[in-house]
Amino acid sequence: MQDSSDPKTPETSAQDDAESRSVPPTLHDVEAPAPKEKLSFVDWDGPDDPKNPRNWTFRHRWAATAVVSLFTFMSPLASSMVAPALPQISRELNLEQGSVLEAMTLSVFVLAYAVGPLFFGPLSEIYGRRIILQGSNLFFLAFNIACSRAQTSSQLLAFRFLAGLGGSAPLAIGGGTISDLWAPEERGMAMSLYSLAPLTGPAIGPVAGAWIAEKTSWRWVFYSTSIADGVIQLVGLWYLTETYAPTILAVKARALRKSTGDETICTAHEQKRAGVSTWKFIANALLRSIKFLLFDPVMTVMATYMAVMYGTMYLQLTTFASLWTRRYGESVGIAGLNYLFMGAGFTLGAQLGARALDRIYRHLKERNNGVPTPEMRLPLLAIGSFMLPAGLLLYGWTAEYRVFWLVPDIGVFIYCTGIIASFLCIQTYIVDTYGLHAASAVAAVSSFRSIAGFAFPLFSEKMFTALGIDLKIARKNDELTDRTGTPKFIARSVSSGELLDPDDYGSENASLPSPDEIRDYVHRMHTTEYQHEIPPTPDSTAQPEAKFTHQLFHDAESTFWVIVWTLVRSTSGDREKKPHTKQFSDFYHTMCRHYPQPGEEDDRASIFRKSPKFWTSLLHPDLESMALMLRGMFTYVWPEWGRSQTLDPEHVHEALMRLLLVEIIKLDSNDIVLHIGARSIPPIPFFMLA
C-alpha cells in the first residue's frame, strides 16, 4: 500500500527519467486525503506489461516515432517552402518586394510556433498525445489548403498563422512522445530522428519550392504540401497509437470501474486532477512553462542558446537564396540545390550525433556506478558549439569573396552538422530532466526559440545594411573588384530566366536592335565627346548645370540603353498584343541617331518624366514589378546630363552596373556577351537602392 501523497506515485515511477520502473501490483489500496476512503490506483501489469509503450515491439515503437517525426517535418517544410515563391506572391497580392509584410508572409508561420506549444503541451497531458497530434494536424491541413486559395495578403497572413498554429503541436508534444516510447539509454537514435525533422524541413522546403514555383505557380506550393500531409495523416491513423502513460492507464481504470462498479478505482493522475478544471490545469501548465524559463537557470541558459541558434539559422536562410541567384548568378532552381548541403549536414549530424550521444551516455553511466544523470547528455554540446561558428565563418568569408561555390557550401554543411548536434544534446537533456513534464518543458523551449526564428529575419536587412552589406547588391563584378578590365553582361528574360534569343529582334510590329547594333552604338557613344544643356524637369529639386560634357569612355549611358534593350527584348513572344513595342523601338533608334548640340534639350530627357504607371503599361506582366525600379534607374542617369549635383557622374556607371546585375542580367562565360566599354581607373563603387 502506498499513500497517495507520496511523490513517487506509480505513474511517476512508470515514466521515471532515470529508469523505466513499474510497481508490480495492479491495484494499490491507499488512504485518500479527501474524502477519507480507500482508493485503488491502477498501474501496469508488471514490468513487462505489453500495454506499456516502452514494452511495445521495436517495430511498433519506431513506427510511432517515424509518424511523429513526419508530422514534425511537414510543418517546418511548409514554413520555408514558400520562400522561393515570395516574388510571385508579392506580385499577385500587391505586396511591396522586400517589405516587412513580405517577410512576415514567411515568418508569421514561425510566430505561431511561439503560441501553440504553450497550449498543446498541457492539452496533451489532459487528453493524451494521439488526439492532440492528429487533431492539430487536421487543423494545419485545413488552413494550409486555405493559404492556396487566398486572394489578398491579409487572408494569406491570417491563414499562414493559423496553419502554423496547428503545425506547432508536434514541436511541443514530440519530445514527450519520444520520452514515452524509449528508455533513456536507447533514446538517442529516436531523438535524433525527431530533432532532425524541424531542421531538415527548412533546408529541403526551398529546394522543392523553387522548382514548383518556377514550373507551376505559388499556389501549388501549398497544394503539394497539403497532399503530402494528407498522406501522412492517413498513415498516422493506423500506426500512431496513444503513448502517454496516464492516458493509457485512465482508459484501463475506466474499463475496470465499468466492469466492477467500483468507483474508487482511479489513476494517480486522475486523483491529482480531481476537482481541477481543464482551464485551470492549462493555466497551471502554462505557468509551469514560464517558471521553467524564468526561474530555472539551466533551462534559461539552454533555451536562450537554442533560440540564438534557431534565429541565426533563419537569419542565414533569408540571405541564402539571394546569395546564389545574385552573387553567384545561378537560376532559382539550381540555387535551390545548395539547400541540399544544409540537409546533408543535418542528416549526418543527426546520425553521428545520436550514436555518439548514446555511447557517451552509457559510458558515463557505467563510470557513475550505473546511476544516470541528465548532464551525461551534454559533453557532445561542446563539439557542436565549436562547429557552429566555425562553419558560419567559412561560409560568410568565402561567400563575400565569391570563392568557388563548393567552399561556402562546405561551411554550411559544417554549420548545420554543429547545430543539429547541439539541438540533440539540449533536447535530450531537457526530456531527461523534466520527466512527465517533458512536454511542457519542450514547449517552453520551442516557444522561446520560435520567437527568435520569427524576429531575426525581420531585422536582417537593417542589420546587414548597418554592417555595410547590402542584401540587394548582386555579386561584385571582378572588373569592379580589381578595377581593371571590361564589364561583360548577358541579357536574359526576367520572367523565365532563359537566355534571350539573339536572332529574335522583335515582333511583327517593330524591329529591335541586334547585339551588333548595340555594340556599334556603345562604341560610337564611348568615342564621342559633346556638350549640351538640360532644362530643369517639373519634379527637379536640384539646380541643373548649364552645360555638361559627355566624357570619353564613360559608359553610364550605354549601360542605361542596354537596360532598355533588355526590357524590350524580354517582352518579345510573350504577349498576344504588343501595342507599345514599336514605341520602344522608335525611341531607341531615335536615341541612336540623336547627337545633342549646345543649347538643345536632349530628347532622352523626356523619358525621365514618365511615371511608374507608364512603365507598367509597357512592360510584360511578369515584369510589372520592375516599374518602380526602372523609374529609379533613370534617376541615376540624370547626373549624366546634369540634373542633380548630389551624385558624382563618375559613380553612375557603378550604380547602374549593380542595378543591372541585381534585377536583369546574369553572367555566364558560355553565353553571348555585350562589351560595354572600359574604365582604366574606376572609383570605389557604391550602390543606392532605387
XYZ file of C-alpha atoms in Angstrom:
690
model
C 0.000 0.000 0.000
C 1.257 3.462 -0.872
C -0.058 6.768 0.407
C -1.489 8.981 -2.320
C 0.514 11.920 -1.030
C 3.794 10.120 -1.752
C 5.544 11.917 -4.632
C 6.661 8.566 -6.061
C 3.264 7.594 -7.404
C 3.040 4.597 -9.731
C 2.691 6.744 -12.846
C 5.655 8.880 -11.917
C 7.801 5.825 -11.422
C 6.493 4.283 -14.621
C 7.904 7.142 -16.657
C 10.857 7.963 -14.414
C 13.656 9.613 -16.374
C 16.452 7.698 -14.774
C 14.967 4.263 -15.335
C 11.710 2.806 -16.625
C 10.336 1.320 -13.423
C 6.916 -0.049 -12.582
C 5.113 -1.146 -9.422
C 4.179 -4.849 -9.570
C 0.622 -4.881 -8.186
C -2.217 -3.906 -10.455
C -4.260 -2.147 -7.733
C -2.967 -0.307 -4.680
C -5.166 0.436 -1.689
C -4.295 3.879 -0.356
C -5.833 6.314 2.063
C -7.114 9.301 0.118
C -6.767 12.609 1.955
C -10.337 13.647 0.989
C -12.752 12.031 1.059
C -11.480 9.688 3.718
C -11.864 6.406 1.872
C -9.516 3.955 0.272
C -8.677 4.442 -3.419
C -7.400 1.763 -5.747
C -4.654 3.044 -8.056
C -4.303 1.399 -11.456
C -0.807 0.620 -12.710
C 0.894 -1.615 -15.292
C 0.540 -5.372 -15.019
C 4.150 -5.867 -14.011
C 7.349 -4.560 -15.643
C 6.666 -6.409 -18.912
C 3.106 -5.204 -19.455
C 2.697 -5.088 -23.273
C 0.429 -2.039 -22.965
C 3.331 -0.003 -21.597
C 4.666 1.936 -24.652
C 8.241 1.142 -23.619
C 7.386 -2.566 -23.891
C 5.940 -2.325 -27.386
C 7.754 -4.167 -30.116
C 10.788 -2.460 -31.583
C 8.947 -2.087 -34.911
C 5.860 -0.591 -33.268
C 7.882 1.993 -31.349
C 9.864 3.026 -34.438
C 6.676 3.301 -36.493
C 5.182 5.667 -33.921
C 8.465 7.600 -33.751
C 8.548 7.917 -37.542
C 4.960 9.220 -37.723
C 5.614 11.837 -35.041
C 8.831 12.855 -36.811
C 6.976 13.158 -40.136
C 4.368 15.399 -38.521
C 7.232 17.463 -37.113
C 8.909 17.543 -40.540
C 5.880 18.707 -42.542
C 5.232 21.856 -40.561
C 8.732 23.443 -40.928
C 8.758 22.233 -44.536
C 5.592 24.230 -45.192
C 7.025 27.224 -43.349
C 10.061 27.548 -45.655
C 8.805 26.028 -48.898
C 7.041 29.272 -49.746
C 10.281 31.306 -49.653
C 11.233 30.955 -53.361
C 7.667 31.839 -54.361
C 7.582 35.136 -52.437
C 8.220 37.276 -55.560
C 5.259 35.628 -57.313
C 3.068 36.071 -54.234
C 4.082 39.719 -53.879
C 3.210 40.471 -57.491
C -0.171 38.742 -57.386
C -1.240 40.002 -53.954
C 0.233 43.512 -54.363
C 2.915 43.286 -51.690
C 5.972 45.502 -51.959
C 9.004 43.330 -52.601
C 11.494 43.442 -49.759
C 8.930 44.892 -47.339
C 8.293 43.724 -43.793
C 4.895 42.386 -44.881
C 6.568 40.204 -47.484
C 8.989 38.903 -44.840
C 6.065 38.245 -42.491
C 4.418 36.092 -45.144
C 7.289 33.705 -44.494
C 7.941 34.214 -40.784
C 4.396 34.595 -39.403
C 4.192 30.811 -39.644
C 7.075 30.565 -37.161
C 5.433 33.155 -34.896
C 2.589 30.688 -34.387
C 5.184 28.216 -33.063
C 5.655 30.549 -30.105
C 1.971 30.374 -29.162
C 0.765 26.865 -29.973
C 3.165 24.772 -27.853
C 2.174 26.612 -24.677
C -1.347 25.180 -25.049
C -0.766 21.926 -26.917
C 1.747 20.692 -24.314
C -0.711 20.913 -21.393
C -3.595 19.637 -23.529
C -1.575 16.508 -24.358
C -1.225 15.877 -20.624
C -5.028 16.008 -20.294
C -6.283 14.245 -23.422
C -3.189 12.307 -24.489
C -0.663 12.661 -27.290
C -2.553 10.960 -30.118
C -5.718 13.039 -30.276
C -3.794 16.328 -29.988
C -1.256 15.355 -32.659
C -3.829 14.197 -35.175
C -6.376 16.907 -34.408
C -3.821 19.694 -34.707
C -2.502 18.207 -37.938
C -6.015 18.326 -39.422
C -6.175 21.970 -38.322
C -2.847 22.635 -40.076
C -4.014 20.799 -43.191
C -7.252 22.795 -43.435
C -5.586 26.196 -43.219
C -2.666 25.222 -45.424
C -5.231 24.471 -48.129
C -6.855 27.817 -47.329
C -3.495 29.519 -47.996
C -3.567 28.175 -51.539
C -6.915 29.894 -52.118
C -6.006 33.246 -50.530
C -6.970 36.256 -52.642
C -5.445 39.042 -50.533
C -2.286 39.464 -48.490
C -4.352 39.764 -45.286
C -6.002 36.421 -45.934
C -2.668 34.783 -46.622
C -1.103 36.158 -43.420
C -4.070 35.010 -41.326
C -4.192 31.548 -42.892
C -0.417 31.133 -42.567
C -0.571 31.969 -38.867
C -3.425 29.528 -38.244
C -1.673 26.813 -40.248
C 1.460 27.391 -38.176
C -0.630 27.151 -35.026
C -1.797 23.681 -35.998
C 1.652 22.689 -37.180
C 3.252 23.670 -33.875
C 1.776 20.753 -31.909
C 4.380 18.144 -32.965
C 7.135 20.530 -31.891
C 5.611 20.701 -28.426
C 4.486 17.098 -27.972
C 7.052 15.165 -29.980
C 9.760 15.253 -27.317
C 7.331 13.940 -24.718
C 6.189 11.197 -27.094
C 9.806 10.067 -27.560
C 10.156 10.006 -23.772
C 7.003 7.856 -23.546
C 8.363 5.293 -26.022
C 12.053 4.944 -25.213
C 14.147 4.384 -22.109
C 16.915 6.953 -21.525
C 19.779 4.672 -22.612
C 18.147 3.970 -26.007
C 16.565 7.351 -26.572
C 19.403 8.927 -28.580
C 18.603 7.487 -32.023
C 14.883 8.191 -31.694
C 15.560 11.727 -30.518
C 17.955 12.258 -33.436
C 15.206 11.437 -35.932
C 12.759 13.697 -34.145
C 15.271 16.565 -33.790
C 16.301 16.193 -37.424
C 12.777 16.873 -38.688
C 12.363 20.582 -37.734
C 15.818 21.373 -39.136
C 15.720 19.473 -42.431
C 12.270 20.887 -43.196
C 13.585 24.445 -43.695
C 16.503 23.034 -45.714
C 14.522 20.823 -48.084
C 11.485 23.095 -48.405
C 13.136 25.798 -50.549
C 14.605 23.169 -52.908
C 11.177 21.756 -53.722
C 9.502 25.154 -53.524
C 11.906 26.685 -56.047
C 11.166 24.095 -58.730
C 7.422 24.047 -58.051
C 7.169 27.856 -58.170
C 9.303 28.005 -61.310
C 7.372 25.315 -63.217
C 3.815 25.961 -61.967
C 2.600 28.696 -59.593
C 2.937 29.675 -55.950
C -0.442 28.115 -55.140
C 0.910 24.682 -55.987
C 3.484 25.106 -53.216
C 0.580 24.881 -50.779
C -1.264 22.203 -52.750
C 1.795 19.922 -52.745
C 2.435 20.213 -49.002
C -1.256 19.607 -48.306
C -1.266 16.432 -50.394
C 1.858 15.115 -48.653
C 0.487 15.968 -45.214
C -2.806 14.267 -46.011
C -0.945 11.047 -46.802
C 0.968 11.264 -43.513
C -2.305 11.864 -41.666
C -3.718 8.629 -43.078
C -0.577 6.720 -42.103
C -0.795 8.197 -38.603
C -4.344 6.940 -38.130
C -3.022 3.406 -38.453
C 0.448 3.480 -36.860
C 0.205 6.184 -34.188
C -1.488 4.926 -31.031
C -1.588 6.557 -27.629
C 1.789 6.716 -25.874
C 1.118 8.826 -22.758
C 1.077 6.522 -19.718
C -1.539 8.445 -17.644
C -3.975 8.411 -20.582
C -3.488 4.680 -21.235
C -3.939 3.892 -17.539
C -7.015 6.163 -17.393
C -8.632 4.071 -20.130
C -7.787 0.940 -18.140
C -9.231 2.475 -14.980
C -12.486 3.413 -16.704
C -12.833 -0.136 -18.032
C -12.290 -1.575 -14.536
C -14.800 0.836 -12.970
C -17.368 -0.143 -15.589
C -16.791 -3.870 -15.194
C -16.585 -3.928 -11.384
C -18.785 -0.990 -10.433
C -16.047 0.119 -8.038
C -15.848 3.926 -8.232
C -12.719 4.023 -6.045
C -10.592 2.709 -8.901
C -8.575 5.525 -10.486
C -5.107 6.536 -11.596
C -2.686 8.739 -9.713
C -3.032 11.314 -12.498
C -6.823 11.381 -12.123
C -6.525 11.718 -8.362
C -4.191 14.694 -8.749
C -6.598 16.369 -11.180
C -9.694 15.723 -9.027
C -11.614 18.986 -8.715
C -9.310 20.849 -11.116
C -10.946 22.256 -14.243
C -9.367 21.877 -17.658
C -8.669 25.597 -17.987
C -7.110 25.742 -14.543
C -4.924 22.767 -15.439
C -3.854 24.501 -18.670
C -3.182 27.719 -16.758
C -1.049 25.822 -14.244
C 0.850 24.105 -17.050
C 1.308 27.431 -18.838
C 2.686 28.947 -15.663
C 4.895 25.904 -15.240
C 6.449 26.502 -18.679
C 7.024 30.160 -17.842
C 8.518 29.215 -14.474
C 10.879 26.798 -16.225
C 12.147 29.636 -18.409
C 12.355 32.352 -15.770
C 13.340 30.590 -12.568
C 15.393 27.592 -13.646
C 18.838 28.976 -14.567
C 19.858 25.870 -16.513
C 16.643 25.942 -18.545
C 17.072 29.685 -19.176
C 20.602 29.201 -20.494
C 19.681 26.229 -22.673
C 16.560 27.909 -24.080
C 18.469 31.117 -24.826
C 21.267 29.276 -26.599
C 18.771 27.251 -28.647
C 16.904 30.468 -29.530
C 20.113 32.093 -30.747
C 20.932 29.060 -32.892
C 17.413 28.889 -34.312
C 17.254 32.614 -35.000
C 20.689 32.553 -36.629
C 19.578 29.691 -38.852
C 16.546 31.660 -40.057
C 18.701 34.776 -40.412
C 21.034 32.830 -42.669
C 18.082 31.433 -44.611
C 16.972 34.979 -45.511
C 20.200 35.563 -47.438
C 20.896 32.043 -48.670
C 18.751 32.100 -51.831
C 19.839 35.587 -52.908
C 23.479 34.641 -52.415
C 23.305 32.026 -55.165
C 20.946 33.814 -57.545
C 22.516 37.257 -57.322
C 26.091 36.840 -56.190
C 26.795 33.553 -57.995
C 24.364 34.092 -60.900
C 22.516 30.769 -60.574
C 18.930 30.205 -61.638
C 16.250 29.808 -58.966
C 16.056 26.047 -59.455
C 19.817 25.468 -59.423
C 20.255 27.807 -56.453
C 17.759 25.681 -54.543
C 20.069 22.677 -54.842
C 22.516 24.353 -52.452
C 19.987 23.689 -49.692
C 20.913 20.023 -50.056
C 24.184 20.770 -48.266
C 22.131 22.013 -45.336
C 20.059 18.848 -45.398
C 23.194 16.697 -45.659
C 24.735 18.445 -42.659
C 21.590 17.983 -40.601
C 21.258 14.316 -41.598
C 24.885 13.348 -40.987
C 24.998 15.343 -37.752
C 21.844 13.606 -36.522
C 23.115 10.108 -37.325
C 26.613 10.532 -35.949
C 25.410 12.698 -33.057
C 22.791 10.168 -31.963
C 25.279 7.304 -31.887
C 27.845 9.400 -30.044
C 25.182 10.660 -27.632
C 24.080 7.141 -26.627
C 27.649 5.841 -26.432
C 28.798 8.725 -24.216
C 25.693 8.323 -22.039
C 26.284 4.594 -21.468
C 29.986 5.135 -20.799
C 29.401 7.860 -18.202
C 26.605 5.843 -16.617
C 28.960 2.894 -16.109
C 31.615 5.174 -14.615
C 28.987 6.504 -12.196
C 28.175 3.018 -10.865
C 25.151 2.628 -13.122
C 23.465 5.820 -11.913
C 22.479 8.065 -14.837
C 22.126 11.842 -14.715
C 20.746 14.244 -17.358
C 24.118 16.039 -17.503
C 25.581 12.984 -19.205
C 23.905 14.254 -22.385
C 25.985 17.435 -22.550
C 29.630 16.546 -23.485
C 28.779 16.482 -27.196
C 27.429 20.023 -26.883
C 30.979 21.362 -26.614
C 31.859 19.947 -30.057
C 28.641 21.173 -31.689
C 29.077 24.642 -30.206
C 32.512 24.884 -31.824
C 31.395 23.629 -35.247
C 28.557 26.134 -35.471
C 30.619 29.381 -35.545
C 33.424 27.702 -37.498
C 31.030 26.725 -40.300
C 29.381 30.155 -40.352
C 32.777 31.855 -40.567
C 33.842 29.688 -43.505
C 30.511 30.265 -45.243
C 30.410 34.028 -44.784
C 34.045 34.721 -45.538
C 34.241 32.680 -48.728
C 30.858 33.900 -49.990
C 31.956 37.512 -49.515
C 34.916 36.947 -51.853
C 32.881 34.730 -54.184
C 35.126 31.714 -53.781
C 34.210 28.571 -55.741
C 30.627 27.628 -54.798
C 31.585 24.351 -53.108
C 33.582 26.104 -50.355
C 30.711 28.142 -48.837
C 28.512 25.055 -49.168
C 31.070 23.126 -47.102
C 30.821 25.889 -44.496
C 27.041 25.459 -44.457
C 27.476 21.696 -44.104
C 29.762 22.132 -41.057
C 27.450 24.717 -39.528
C 24.372 22.513 -39.917
C 26.176 19.476 -38.509
C 27.060 21.528 -35.444
C 23.570 22.921 -34.951
C 21.853 19.511 -35.066
C 24.421 18.053 -32.640
C 23.740 20.929 -30.242
C 19.972 20.562 -30.633
C 20.225 16.844 -29.878
C 22.115 17.432 -26.647
C 19.754 20.133 -25.407
C 16.561 18.278 -26.360
C 17.543 15.016 -24.693
C 18.855 16.857 -21.639
C 15.524 18.642 -21.198
C 13.492 15.442 -21.711
C 15.662 13.536 -19.228
C 15.463 16.338 -16.674
C 11.730 17.055 -16.608
C 10.232 13.564 -16.951
C 6.428 13.586 -17.002
C 6.516 17.337 -17.602
C 8.863 16.955 -20.575
C 6.134 18.141 -22.945
C 5.700 21.394 -21.009
C 9.460 21.910 -20.796
C 9.968 21.258 -24.506
C 7.014 23.549 -25.240
C 8.686 26.358 -23.296
C 11.931 25.968 -25.221
C 10.104 25.630 -28.534
C 8.116 28.825 -27.942
C 11.182 30.790 -26.938
C 13.228 29.705 -29.945
C 10.289 30.307 -32.299
C 10.118 33.944 -31.236
C 13.753 34.246 -32.316
C 13.007 32.434 -35.588
C 10.232 34.945 -36.291
C 12.058 38.099 -35.209
C 15.561 37.592 -36.624
C 14.552 37.734 -40.333
C 12.591 40.956 -39.758
C 15.666 42.954 -38.764
C 18.116 41.118 -41.026
C 18.151 43.707 -43.815
C 18.754 46.648 -41.479
C 21.407 44.708 -39.604
C 23.311 43.791 -42.770
C 22.975 47.345 -44.077
C 24.413 48.687 -40.809
C 27.313 46.277 -41.247
C 27.925 47.644 -44.745
C 26.433 44.635 -46.540
C 23.569 45.316 -48.909
C 21.451 42.218 -49.445
C 20.129 43.590 -52.729
C 23.558 44.060 -54.262
C 24.454 41.375 -56.738
C 27.832 39.739 -56.795
C 30.782 42.064 -57.018
C 31.924 42.123 -60.585
C 35.536 41.059 -60.959
C 36.237 44.157 -63.007
C 34.913 46.377 -60.209
C 36.780 44.498 -57.512
C 40.069 44.509 -59.398
C 39.383 47.900 -61.022
C 40.545 46.656 -64.368
C 39.076 45.053 -67.458
C 35.810 45.315 -69.333
C 32.453 44.526 -67.746
C 30.508 41.843 -69.598
C 26.772 41.405 -69.416
C 24.420 38.846 -70.802
C 20.772 39.617 -71.472
C 18.260 37.178 -70.015
C 14.493 37.184 -69.808
C 13.444 38.325 -66.372
C 10.223 36.332 -66.490
C 11.695 32.966 -67.482
C 15.391 33.291 -66.645
C 16.242 31.877 -70.087
C 18.871 33.395 -72.364
C 17.194 35.727 -74.844
C 17.309 34.543 -78.424
C 19.972 36.660 -80.223
C 18.159 36.131 -83.523
C 14.807 37.358 -82.254
C 14.952 41.134 -82.709
C 11.339 41.958 -82.240
C 7.769 41.275 -83.235
C 5.733 41.742 -86.364
C 5.156 45.367 -85.386
C 8.712 46.517 -84.746
C 12.331 45.710 -85.271
C 14.566 45.756 -82.235
C 18.325 46.292 -82.258
C 20.630 43.335 -82.620
C 23.650 42.734 -80.372
C 25.903 44.045 -83.158
C 23.890 47.255 -83.360
C 24.135 47.639 -79.613
C 27.898 47.179 -79.717
C 28.230 49.707 -82.539
C 26.163 52.220 -80.628
C 28.152 51.666 -77.447
C 31.417 52.147 -79.303
C 30.161 55.297 -81.024
C 28.915 56.858 -77.799
C 32.101 55.975 -75.948
C 34.339 57.586 -78.505
C 32.316 60.795 -78.850
C 32.651 63.947 -76.769
C 29.955 66.624 -76.812
C 28.290 69.260 -74.698
C 24.640 70.042 -74.145
C 22.267 71.846 -71.813
C 19.378 70.362 -69.839
C 16.441 72.442 -68.566
C 15.009 71.558 -65.164
C 12.249 68.930 -65.046
C 8.960 69.559 -63.215
C 9.980 67.402 -60.246
C 13.606 68.503 -60.129
C 14.794 69.728 -56.738
C 18.361 70.480 -57.762
C 19.592 73.265 -59.998
C 20.774 71.772 -63.285
C 24.148 72.500 -64.720
C 24.106 74.863 -67.698
C 26.377 72.627 -69.702
C 27.622 69.107 -69.416
C 30.382 67.358 -71.319
C 29.875 63.731 -72.171
C 33.092 62.101 -71.039
C 35.036 59.849 -73.301
C 34.663 56.126 -72.439
C 32.117 56.919 -69.748
C 29.662 54.045 -70.080
C 26.764 55.010 -67.830
C 24.726 55.918 -70.902
C 25.470 52.707 -72.723
C 24.611 50.672 -69.641
C 21.311 52.509 -69.500
C 20.482 51.664 -73.099
C 21.367 48.024 -72.595
C 18.819 48.034 -69.771
C 16.163 49.396 -72.102
C 17.157 46.952 -74.816
C 16.920 44.034 -72.393
C 13.469 45.080 -71.211
C 12.233 45.404 -74.777
C 13.666 42.028 -75.726
C 12.064 40.373 -72.701
C 8.587 41.370 -73.917
C 9.072 39.590 -77.232
C 7.000 36.492 -77.867
C 5.059 36.611 -74.572
C 2.121 38.863 -75.398
C -0.783 38.442 -77.719
C -0.971 42.197 -78.158
C 2.149 44.345 -78.295
C 0.906 47.872 -78.911
C 3.863 49.534 -77.232
C 6.726 47.552 -78.716
C 7.079 49.909 -81.682
C 7.248 52.885 -79.309
C 10.246 51.292 -77.660
C 11.896 50.543 -80.971
C 11.326 54.029 -82.376
C 12.534 55.574 -79.162
C 15.703 53.510 -79.196
C 16.569 54.300 -82.811
C 15.840 57.980 -82.238
C 18.345 57.953 -79.411
C 20.896 56.169 -81.581
C 20.654 58.828 -84.258
C 20.462 61.834 -81.990
C 23.528 63.885 -81.099
C 22.575 66.897 -78.995
C 24.005 70.244 -79.864
C 24.867 73.024 -77.400
C 21.733 74.817 -76.329
C 19.377 71.941 -77.216
C 17.459 69.659 -74.888
C 18.447 66.037 -75.229
C 15.448 64.022 -76.395
C 16.363 61.409 -73.825
C 15.243 63.780 -71.090
C 11.619 63.059 -71.930
C 11.863 59.518 -70.685
C 12.625 60.719 -67.161
C 9.264 62.408 -66.890
C 7.499 59.066 -67.254
C 5.838 57.660 -64.149
C 5.926 54.058 -62.923
C 2.394 53.652 -64.309
C 3.747 54.436 -67.777
C 6.362 51.704 -67.467
C 3.827 49.278 -66.018
C 1.724 49.732 -69.131
C 4.692 48.956 -71.363
C 6.253 46.037 -69.574
C 5.342 42.392 -69.872
C 3.007 41.403 -66.981
C 5.786 39.338 -65.399
C 7.979 42.442 -65.378
C 5.491 44.924 -63.951
C 7.114 44.796 -60.531
C 10.198 46.386 -62.112
C 8.404 49.653 -62.943
C 9.465 51.437 -59.765
C 12.993 50.113 -60.128
C 13.164 51.332 -63.721
C 11.956 54.778 -62.729
C 14.684 54.801 -60.098
C 17.292 53.765 -62.659
C 16.532 56.806 -64.744
C 17.145 58.987 -61.718
C 20.658 57.582 -61.600
C 21.324 58.581 -65.179
C 20.340 62.209 -64.648
C 23.829 63.241 -63.475
C 24.966 62.165 -66.929
C 23.045 65.193 -68.229
C 23.440 67.360 -65.174
C 20.060 67.113 -63.445
C 21.449 66.642 -59.970
C 24.663 67.698 -58.317
C 24.230 65.286 -55.415
C 25.798 62.341 -57.250
C 29.206 62.377 -58.860
C 28.713 61.375 -62.533
C 31.837 59.276 -62.258
C 29.934 56.974 -59.913
C 26.846 56.452 -62.042
C 28.394 53.642 -64.021
C 28.974 51.520 -60.923
C 25.480 52.174 -59.567
C 23.825 51.181 -62.819
C 26.019 48.137 -63.202
C 24.904 46.859 -59.827
C 21.243 47.532 -60.561
C 21.659 45.676 -63.813
C 23.192 42.687 -62.053
C 20.539 42.651 -59.356
C 17.393 42.913 -61.443
C 18.020 41.903 -65.037
C 21.325 40.425 -66.082
C 23.152 37.226 -65.184
C 26.726 36.452 -66.115
C 27.700 33.237 -67.858
C 31.009 32.853 -69.640
C 29.436 30.428 -72.115
C 26.749 32.866 -73.239
C 26.790 35.714 -75.738
C 28.206 38.819 -74.090
C 27.914 42.525 -74.663
C 31.068 44.574 -74.204
C 30.134 47.871 -72.641
C 33.252 49.973 -72.630
C 36.137 50.139 -70.232
C 37.441 52.272 -67.384
C 41.112 52.347 -66.614
C 40.854 53.767 -63.090
C 37.311 53.360 -61.782
C 36.461 54.950 -58.440
C 35.364 52.993 -55.379
C 31.953 51.581 -56.373
C 28.823 52.379 -54.436
C 25.196 51.412 -54.668
C 21.972 53.237 -53.986
C 18.620 51.463 -53.931
C 16.095 52.593 -56.495
